[in-house]
Amino acid sequence: MHPRNPYNEPPDFAELARRYPLLRPHVFINHTGSSTINFKSLPAQRRLTEALLRLDYGLSLTLPDDRLCPPVPNRLNYVLWLQDIVKTTCGSATIRGLDIGTGASVIYPLLACGIEHTWNFVATDIDERSVQFAKQNVSQNSMDSRIVVERVEADGPILQPLHTSLMDFDFTMCNPPFYSSVEDVSRSAEFKEFGPNAICSGAEVEMITPGGEAYFVARIFSESLQLRTKCRWYTSMLGKMSSIPNIVSLFREHSVDNYAITEFIQGQTRRWAIGWSFQDARLPDTFARISNPTLQNIMPSRNTLHHAFPGARSADILTSALRNVLALIKGVTVASSATPVVHDHSSTMLVHARSNTWSRAARRGKLPEIVCAGQELPVLRCSVECRERSSFHTSNDIACELLFTWVEGKDRLIFESFASHVSRKVISTLQESGDII
């Protein structure tokens, strides 16, 4: 579950029922003495979704009985991950998103716009019944000025609004139909992919697509190859881990190295999301990589590099050495400095490099000059965090390290060579000043 998800702990169902009376008939005390609901009951699930949306986000929802009832905690995970991506890589004052297959609930745009007041959406669906309910839900929540619902053709472009809009988008999102056929749904049910304590109310149009989710996302990727920077980040949720290698193979086939994989675990339900970008802004590993051993071979390359300095006397001394080293590299400027609250005894610098002046080839004059007088975009932008942590063995044993995080750039080798060069120079500086044990 996303660390900012307020449902990391199960809700107090008795308190929810007290505040939302329509939930009361579905709340009971289980064998452990805790209040809960029957998650196999569709009416109970619907009342729970209504209660969470109304009480926690001030949203009301009208759903037909034959369409998906979205679980709020699960949907919120995806929105919060997108929030991380937007805050890290998008500098726009107003954020524009596209929700593909928004469904009758239009849950993603409603949640996202309820949390982020500068976000706007185009929400699409191929199902006329879902579109009508989606428009009703947007209107009854007074979101008409921020969420536009459009019906698109099943055999047309999936990213239709991007093809026709004069404006760029910051992200796309999608919770595609997981399955390729009714038989696929039945096989998945046998293996309990729905989860043993859940019930699904989705119509076929919401659950089944020719070729399944992997083929659907492959179609999105194919369209994105034409649109490219029309959108900053293309993303999709996935219901099957087996779909991820197929999509990553497409990235590699087309030399797309700026991508991200994450995982959402909500109770007994496990979902994944994948995103890719044709722009230069990079995500830190905390948003782009997961530790699932099954997927390690297809994870994106690391954008966060750790260089340890176990002999450095303190983080302050390491920071001073770092500043001295950076000051001596031609074309490198420290744009800003901040002190994160995540770690004690740490400081962070945002570094811009106008050109590669530190590599051996550059120092020997073998690299061409690539920066024009009026060029503003750096070949590299990265953050460097100096931090100090007490050892697990003893509080007196202090370990210092530099964390290089790639923020922006086209060439990974430039980022990696910069981190290596700076680390070597910092070690030399510490040794010359006698500040290393």
Short mmCIF file of C-alpha atoms in Angstrom, two decimals, residues 16-241:
data_model
loop_
_atom_site.label_atom_id
_atom_site.label_comp_id
_atom_site.label_asym_id
_atom_site.label_seq_id
_atom_site.Cartn_x
_atom_site.Cartn_y
_atom_site.Cartn_z
CA LEU A 16 -18.22 4.64 9.81
CA ALA A 17 -21.70 3.17 10.30
CA ARG A 18 -22.46 5.70 13.03
CA ARG A 19 -21.51 8.57 10.70
CA TYR A 20 -23.07 6.99 7.58
CA PRO A 21 -26.29 5.21 8.65
CA LEU A 22 -26.84 3.41 5.33
CA LEU A 23 -23.83 1.24 6.21
CA ARG A 24 -25.26 0.13 9.58
CA PRO A 25 -27.19 -2.96 8.38
CA HIS A 26 -23.98 -4.41 6.93
CA VAL A 27 -21.69 -4.02 9.96
CA PHE A 28 -21.26 -6.89 12.43
CA ILE A 29 -18.84 -8.07 15.09
CA ASN A 30 -16.51 -10.86 13.95
CA HIS A 31 -14.95 -13.66 15.99
CA THR A 32 -12.10 -11.41 17.15
CA GLY A 33 -14.51 -8.84 18.56
CA SER A 34 -13.83 -6.29 15.82
CA SER A 35 -16.43 -4.61 13.65
CA THR A 36 -16.37 -5.50 9.94
CA ILE A 37 -18.56 -6.07 6.88
CA ASN A 38 -19.13 -9.04 4.57
CA PHE A 39 -16.92 -8.25 1.57
CA LYS A 40 -18.73 -10.91 -0.44
CA SER A 41 -21.88 -8.81 -0.21
CA LEU A 42 -22.19 -6.37 -3.10
CA PRO A 43 -24.62 -4.06 -1.20
CA ALA A 44 -22.16 -3.95 1.71
CA GLN A 45 -19.30 -3.05 -0.63
CA ARG A 46 -21.35 -0.30 -2.26
CA ARG A 47 -22.34 1.24 1.08
CA LEU A 48 -18.70 1.11 2.22
CA THR A 49 -17.48 2.86 -0.94
CA GLU A 50 -20.19 5.51 -0.52
CA ALA A 51 -19.29 6.03 3.14
CA LEU A 52 -15.54 6.44 2.53
CA LEU A 53 -16.04 8.82 -0.39
CA ARG A 54 -18.61 10.92 1.44
CA LEU A 55 -16.92 11.11 4.84
CA ASP A 56 -13.26 11.30 3.79
CA TYR A 57 -13.45 13.21 0.51
CA GLY A 58 -16.84 14.90 0.43
CA LEU A 59 -17.83 13.00 -2.73
CA SER A 60 -21.13 11.35 -3.62
CA LEU A 61 -21.49 8.51 -6.10
CA THR A 62 -24.40 7.07 -8.06
CA LEU A 63 -23.72 3.64 -9.57
CA PRO A 64 -25.84 1.20 -11.56
CA ASP A 65 -26.02 -2.31 -10.12
CA ASP A 66 -24.42 -3.82 -13.23
CA ARG A 67 -21.20 -1.79 -13.20
CA LEU A 68 -18.02 -1.96 -11.11
CA CYS A 69 -18.11 -0.64 -7.56
CA PRO A 70 -14.56 0.64 -7.03
CA PRO A 71 -12.81 -0.05 -3.70
CA VAL A 72 -11.56 3.36 -2.54
CA PRO A 73 -8.26 2.27 -0.85
CA ASN A 74 -7.13 0.38 -3.96
CA ARG A 75 -7.97 3.24 -6.34
CA LEU A 76 -6.31 5.76 -4.04
CA ASN A 77 -2.96 3.91 -4.28
CA TYR A 78 -2.76 4.67 -8.01
CA VAL A 79 -3.70 8.33 -7.52
CA LEU A 80 -1.04 8.80 -4.83
CA TRP A 81 1.66 7.25 -7.05
CA LEU A 82 0.69 9.64 -9.83
CA GLN A 83 0.84 12.47 -7.32
CA ASP A 84 4.45 11.45 -6.59
CA ILE A 85 5.29 11.42 -10.30
CA VAL A 86 3.67 14.81 -10.93
CA LYS A 87 5.36 16.52 -7.98
CA THR A 88 8.75 15.08 -8.96
CA THR A 89 8.74 15.72 -12.71
CA CYS A 90 6.01 18.22 -13.64
CA GLY A 91 6.42 21.94 -13.05
CA SER A 92 3.10 23.10 -14.51
CA ALA A 93 0.78 25.29 -12.46
CA THR A 94 -2.20 23.34 -13.80
CA ILE A 95 -2.02 19.57 -14.30
CA ARG A 96 -3.90 17.82 -17.10
CA GLY A 97 -4.60 14.10 -16.93
CA LEU A 98 -6.34 11.58 -19.17
CA ASP A 99 -8.26 8.70 -17.56
CA ILE A 100 -8.76 5.90 -20.08
CA GLY A 101 -11.85 3.75 -19.41
CA THR A 102 -13.10 5.91 -16.56
CA GLY A 103 -16.17 3.74 -15.88
CA ALA A 104 -19.51 4.76 -14.41
CA SER A 105 -17.91 5.86 -11.15
CA VAL A 106 -15.28 8.17 -12.77
CA ILE A 107 -13.51 7.36 -9.51
CA TYR A 108 -9.94 8.30 -10.44
CA PRO A 109 -10.68 11.86 -11.63
CA LEU A 110 -13.04 12.50 -8.72
CA LEU A 111 -10.51 11.31 -6.13
CA ALA A 112 -7.60 13.08 -7.79
CA CYS A 113 -9.44 16.40 -8.19
CA GLY A 114 -10.65 16.14 -4.60
CA ILE A 115 -7.06 15.81 -3.40
CA GLU A 116 -5.30 18.12 -5.88
CA HIS A 117 -7.16 21.34 -6.65
CA THR A 118 -4.98 22.23 -9.67
CA TRP A 119 -5.63 18.95 -11.51
CA ASN A 120 -8.01 18.66 -14.47
CA PHE A 121 -9.10 15.60 -16.44
CA VAL A 122 -10.44 14.31 -19.68
CA ALA A 123 -12.12 10.97 -18.89
CA THR A 124 -13.04 8.54 -21.69
CA ASP A 125 -15.03 5.34 -22.04
CA ILE A 126 -16.40 3.23 -24.87
CA ASP A 127 -19.58 2.25 -22.97
CA GLU A 128 -22.47 4.70 -23.33
CA ARG A 129 -24.13 3.59 -20.09
CA SER A 130 -20.93 4.17 -18.13
CA VAL A 131 -20.43 7.56 -19.81
CA GLN A 132 -23.90 8.75 -18.77
CA PHE A 133 -23.39 7.76 -15.14
CA ALA A 134 -19.89 9.24 -15.17
CA LYS A 135 -21.26 12.59 -16.37
CA GLN A 136 -23.92 12.45 -13.65
CA ASN A 137 -21.30 11.75 -10.97
CA VAL A 138 -19.14 14.63 -12.19
CA SER A 139 -22.09 17.03 -12.12
CA GLN A 140 -23.40 16.02 -8.70
CA ASN A 141 -19.94 16.71 -7.29
CA SER A 142 -19.72 20.13 -9.03
CA MET A 143 -16.63 19.06 -11.01
CA ASP A 144 -17.93 19.97 -14.52
CA SER A 145 -15.31 22.70 -14.94
CA ARG A 146 -12.45 20.29 -14.16
CA ILE A 147 -13.54 16.88 -15.50
CA VAL A 148 -14.76 16.38 -19.08
CA VAL A 149 -16.24 12.96 -19.86
CA GLU A 150 -16.12 11.79 -23.49
CA ARG A 151 -17.32 8.65 -25.24
CA VAL A 152 -14.79 7.16 -27.66
CA GLU A 153 -15.10 4.37 -30.21
CA ALA A 154 -13.80 0.92 -29.32
CA ASP A 155 -12.01 0.60 -32.68
CA GLY A 156 -10.57 4.13 -32.55
CA PRO A 157 -7.40 5.46 -30.93
CA ILE A 158 -7.22 4.77 -27.20
CA LEU A 159 -5.48 8.11 -26.67
CA GLN A 160 -7.99 10.00 -28.81
CA PRO A 161 -7.96 13.24 -26.73
CA LEU A 162 -4.18 13.48 -27.09
CA HIS A 163 -4.46 13.15 -30.86
CA THR A 164 -6.99 15.98 -31.14
CA SER A 165 -6.17 18.38 -28.28
CA LEU A 166 -4.08 21.48 -28.87
CA MET A 167 -2.83 21.24 -25.29
CA ASP A 168 -0.26 18.86 -23.83
CA PHE A 169 -1.04 16.44 -21.02
CA ASP A 170 0.96 15.66 -17.89
CA PHE A 171 -0.11 12.04 -17.53
CA THR A 172 -2.45 9.33 -18.72
CA MET A 173 -3.87 6.67 -16.43
CA CYS A 174 -5.79 3.49 -17.09
CA ASN A 175 -7.25 0.54 -15.23
CA PRO A 176 -7.68 -1.71 -18.28
CA PRO A 177 -9.87 -4.79 -18.57
CA PHE A 178 -7.68 -7.55 -17.19
CA TYR A 179 -9.01 -10.46 -19.21
CA SER A 180 -9.10 -11.59 -22.83
CA SER A 181 -12.27 -13.73 -22.67
CA VAL A 182 -15.00 -15.09 -20.41
CA GLU A 183 -12.93 -18.28 -20.12
CA ASP A 184 -9.97 -16.21 -18.92
CA VAL A 185 -12.17 -14.73 -16.19
CA SER A 186 -13.28 -18.21 -15.11
CA ARG A 187 -9.71 -19.50 -14.94
CA SER A 188 -8.64 -16.50 -12.88
CA ALA A 189 -11.53 -17.01 -10.48
CA GLU A 190 -10.39 -20.57 -9.92
CA PHE A 191 -6.98 -19.25 -8.87
CA LYS A 192 -8.68 -16.61 -6.67
CA GLU A 193 -7.30 -13.59 -8.49
CA PHE A 194 -10.31 -11.68 -7.22
CA GLY A 195 -9.31 -12.55 -3.68
CA PRO A 196 -11.22 -15.02 -1.50
CA ASN A 197 -13.02 -12.30 0.45
CA ALA A 198 -14.17 -10.11 -2.43
CA ILE A 199 -16.95 -10.01 -5.01
CA CYS A 200 -16.79 -8.36 -8.42
CA SER A 201 -19.80 -6.65 -10.04
CA GLY A 202 -18.18 -5.62 -13.31
CA ALA A 203 -19.83 -5.93 -16.71
CA GLU A 204 -18.01 -7.69 -19.56
CA VAL A 205 -17.13 -4.35 -21.16
CA GLU A 206 -15.24 -3.44 -17.98
CA MET A 207 -13.46 -6.76 -17.51
CA ILE A 208 -12.74 -8.19 -20.96
CA THR A 209 -10.78 -6.84 -23.92
CA PRO A 210 -9.39 -8.74 -26.93
CA GLY A 211 -5.88 -9.89 -26.09
CA GLY A 212 -6.22 -8.99 -22.40
CA GLU A 213 -4.54 -6.18 -20.50
CA ALA A 214 -1.05 -6.69 -21.93
CA TYR A 215 -2.29 -6.22 -25.48
CA PHE A 216 -4.37 -3.20 -24.44
CA VAL A 217 -1.38 -1.47 -22.84
CA ALA A 218 0.74 -2.43 -25.86
CA ARG A 219 -1.75 -0.49 -28.00
CA ILE A 220 -1.34 2.53 -25.70
CA PHE A 221 2.44 2.24 -26.03
CA SER A 222 2.20 2.01 -29.81
CA GLU A 223 0.17 5.23 -29.93
CA SER A 224 2.56 6.92 -27.51
CA LEU A 225 5.42 6.29 -29.94
CA GLN A 226 3.66 8.69 -32.31
CA LEU A 227 2.57 11.22 -29.69
CA ARG A 228 5.76 11.07 -27.60
CA THR A 229 6.17 14.34 -25.65
CA LYS A 230 2.51 15.28 -26.14
CA CYS A 231 2.22 13.73 -22.67
CA ARG A 232 4.86 13.66 -19.93
CA TRP A 233 3.99 10.25 -18.46
CA TYR A 234 1.93 7.41 -19.91
CA THR A 235 0.80 4.99 -17.19
CA SER A 236 -1.47 2.02 -16.62
CA MET A 237 -2.45 -0.29 -13.81
CA LEU A 238 -2.04 -4.03 -14.32
CA GLY A 239 -3.84 -6.92 -12.67
CA LYS A 240 -1.37 -9.62 -13.68
CA MET A 241 2.33 -9.59 -12.88
#
